[in-house]
Short mmCIF file of C-alpha atoms in Angstrom, two decimals:
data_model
loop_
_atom_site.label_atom_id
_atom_site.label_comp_id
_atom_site.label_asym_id
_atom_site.label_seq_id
_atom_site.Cartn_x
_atom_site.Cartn_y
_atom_site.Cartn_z
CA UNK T 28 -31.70 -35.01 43.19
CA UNK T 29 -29.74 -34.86 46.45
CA UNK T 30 -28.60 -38.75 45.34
CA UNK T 31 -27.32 -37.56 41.97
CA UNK T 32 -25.46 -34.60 43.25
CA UNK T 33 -23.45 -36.58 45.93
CA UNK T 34 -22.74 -38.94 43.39
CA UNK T 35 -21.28 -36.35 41.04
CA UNK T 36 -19.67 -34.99 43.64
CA UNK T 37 -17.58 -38.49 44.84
CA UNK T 38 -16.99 -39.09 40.82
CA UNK T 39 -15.76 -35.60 40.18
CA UNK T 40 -13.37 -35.48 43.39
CA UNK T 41 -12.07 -39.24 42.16
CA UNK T 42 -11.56 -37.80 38.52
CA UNK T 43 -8.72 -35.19 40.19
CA UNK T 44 -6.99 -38.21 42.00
CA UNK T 45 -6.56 -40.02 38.80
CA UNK T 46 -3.72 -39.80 36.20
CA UNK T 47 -4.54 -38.43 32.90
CA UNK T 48 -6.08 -41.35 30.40
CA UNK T 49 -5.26 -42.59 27.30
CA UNK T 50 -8.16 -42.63 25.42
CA UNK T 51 -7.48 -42.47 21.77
CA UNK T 52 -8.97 -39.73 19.54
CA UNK T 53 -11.51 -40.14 17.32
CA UNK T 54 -13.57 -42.81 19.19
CA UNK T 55 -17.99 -42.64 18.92
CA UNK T 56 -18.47 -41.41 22.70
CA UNK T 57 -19.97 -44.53 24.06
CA UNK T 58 -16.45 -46.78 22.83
CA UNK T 59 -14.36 -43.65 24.81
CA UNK T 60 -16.52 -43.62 27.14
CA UNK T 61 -16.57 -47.41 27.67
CA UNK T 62 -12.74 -47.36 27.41
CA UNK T 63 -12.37 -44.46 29.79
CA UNK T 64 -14.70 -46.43 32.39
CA UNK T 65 -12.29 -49.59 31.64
CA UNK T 66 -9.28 -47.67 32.64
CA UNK T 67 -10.77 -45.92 35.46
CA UNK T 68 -11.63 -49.24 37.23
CA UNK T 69 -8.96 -50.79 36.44
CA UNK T 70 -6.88 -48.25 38.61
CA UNK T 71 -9.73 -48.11 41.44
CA UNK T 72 -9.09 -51.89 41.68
CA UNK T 73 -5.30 -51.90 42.07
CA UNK T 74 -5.41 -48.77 44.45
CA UNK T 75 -7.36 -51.20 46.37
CA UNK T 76 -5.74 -54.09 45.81
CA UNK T 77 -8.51 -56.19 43.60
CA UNK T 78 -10.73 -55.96 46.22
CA UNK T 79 -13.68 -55.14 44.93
CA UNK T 80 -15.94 -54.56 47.77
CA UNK T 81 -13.56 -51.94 49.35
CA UNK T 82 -13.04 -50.56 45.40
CA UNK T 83 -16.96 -50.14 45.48
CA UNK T 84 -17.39 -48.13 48.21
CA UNK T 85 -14.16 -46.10 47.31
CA UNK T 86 -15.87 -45.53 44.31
CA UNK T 87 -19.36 -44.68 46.22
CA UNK T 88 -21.15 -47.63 44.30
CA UNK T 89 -22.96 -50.72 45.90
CA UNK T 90 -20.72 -53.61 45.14
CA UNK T 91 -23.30 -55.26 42.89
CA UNK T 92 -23.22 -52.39 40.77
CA UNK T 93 -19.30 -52.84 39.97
CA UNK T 94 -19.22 -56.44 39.59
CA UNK T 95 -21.69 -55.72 36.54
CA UNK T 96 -19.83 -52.78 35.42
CA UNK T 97 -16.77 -55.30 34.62
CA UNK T 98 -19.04 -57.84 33.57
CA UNK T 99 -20.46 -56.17 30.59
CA UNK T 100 -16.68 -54.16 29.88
CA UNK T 101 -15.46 -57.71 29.71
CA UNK T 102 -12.88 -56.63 32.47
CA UNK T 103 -12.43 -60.05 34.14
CA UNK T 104 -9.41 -61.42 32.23
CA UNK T 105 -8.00 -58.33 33.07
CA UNK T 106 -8.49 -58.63 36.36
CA UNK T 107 -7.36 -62.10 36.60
CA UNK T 108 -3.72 -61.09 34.65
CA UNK T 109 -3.44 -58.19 36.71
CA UNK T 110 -3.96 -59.86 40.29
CA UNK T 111 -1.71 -62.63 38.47
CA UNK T 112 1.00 -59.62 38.52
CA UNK T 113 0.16 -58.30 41.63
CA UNK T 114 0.34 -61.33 43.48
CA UNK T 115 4.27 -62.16 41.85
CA UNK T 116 5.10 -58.31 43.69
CA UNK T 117 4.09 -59.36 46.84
CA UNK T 118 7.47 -60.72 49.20
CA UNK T 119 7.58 -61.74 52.81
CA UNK T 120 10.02 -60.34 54.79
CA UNK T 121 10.80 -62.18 57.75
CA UNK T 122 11.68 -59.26 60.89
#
């Protein structure tokens, strides 16, 4: 019970660091709450710059667990435009 609580607790204080979501209305639960889980990845990774093992334990999960999280949300050609992006930011300044 101790596990569960902790857990809560991580996922709650993460929840206040985020920005609000835009989740559209009238979804079953499960598709908002799979599209609310898709978005809130999706910023975990790029706060940690697609690192995933780092995004895991930001996120208090074992890294296995979120490489099957965006396995079954289907997340990895998101991923792949997004680094894509990320990657075209990134300049070398010579000092």
């Amino acid at each position: 019970m101790e596990h569960k609580l902790e857990e809560e607790k991580i996922y709650t204080e993460h929840y206040k660091k985020c920005e609000r979501y835009a989740i559209p209305e009238g979804l079953p639960l499960r598709k908002a709450w799979a599209e609310f889980e898709k978005q809130y990845l999706m910023k975990a990774l790029e706060n940690n710059n697609w690192h995933k093992i780092n995004t895991a334990k930001e996120l208090g999960i074992h890294r296995n667990s979120l490489t099957y999280r965006i396995k079954i949300l289907n997340l990895h050609q998101l991923i792949k435009k997004a680094k894509q992006g990320f990657s075209s930011k990134k300049r070398w300044v010579k000092q």
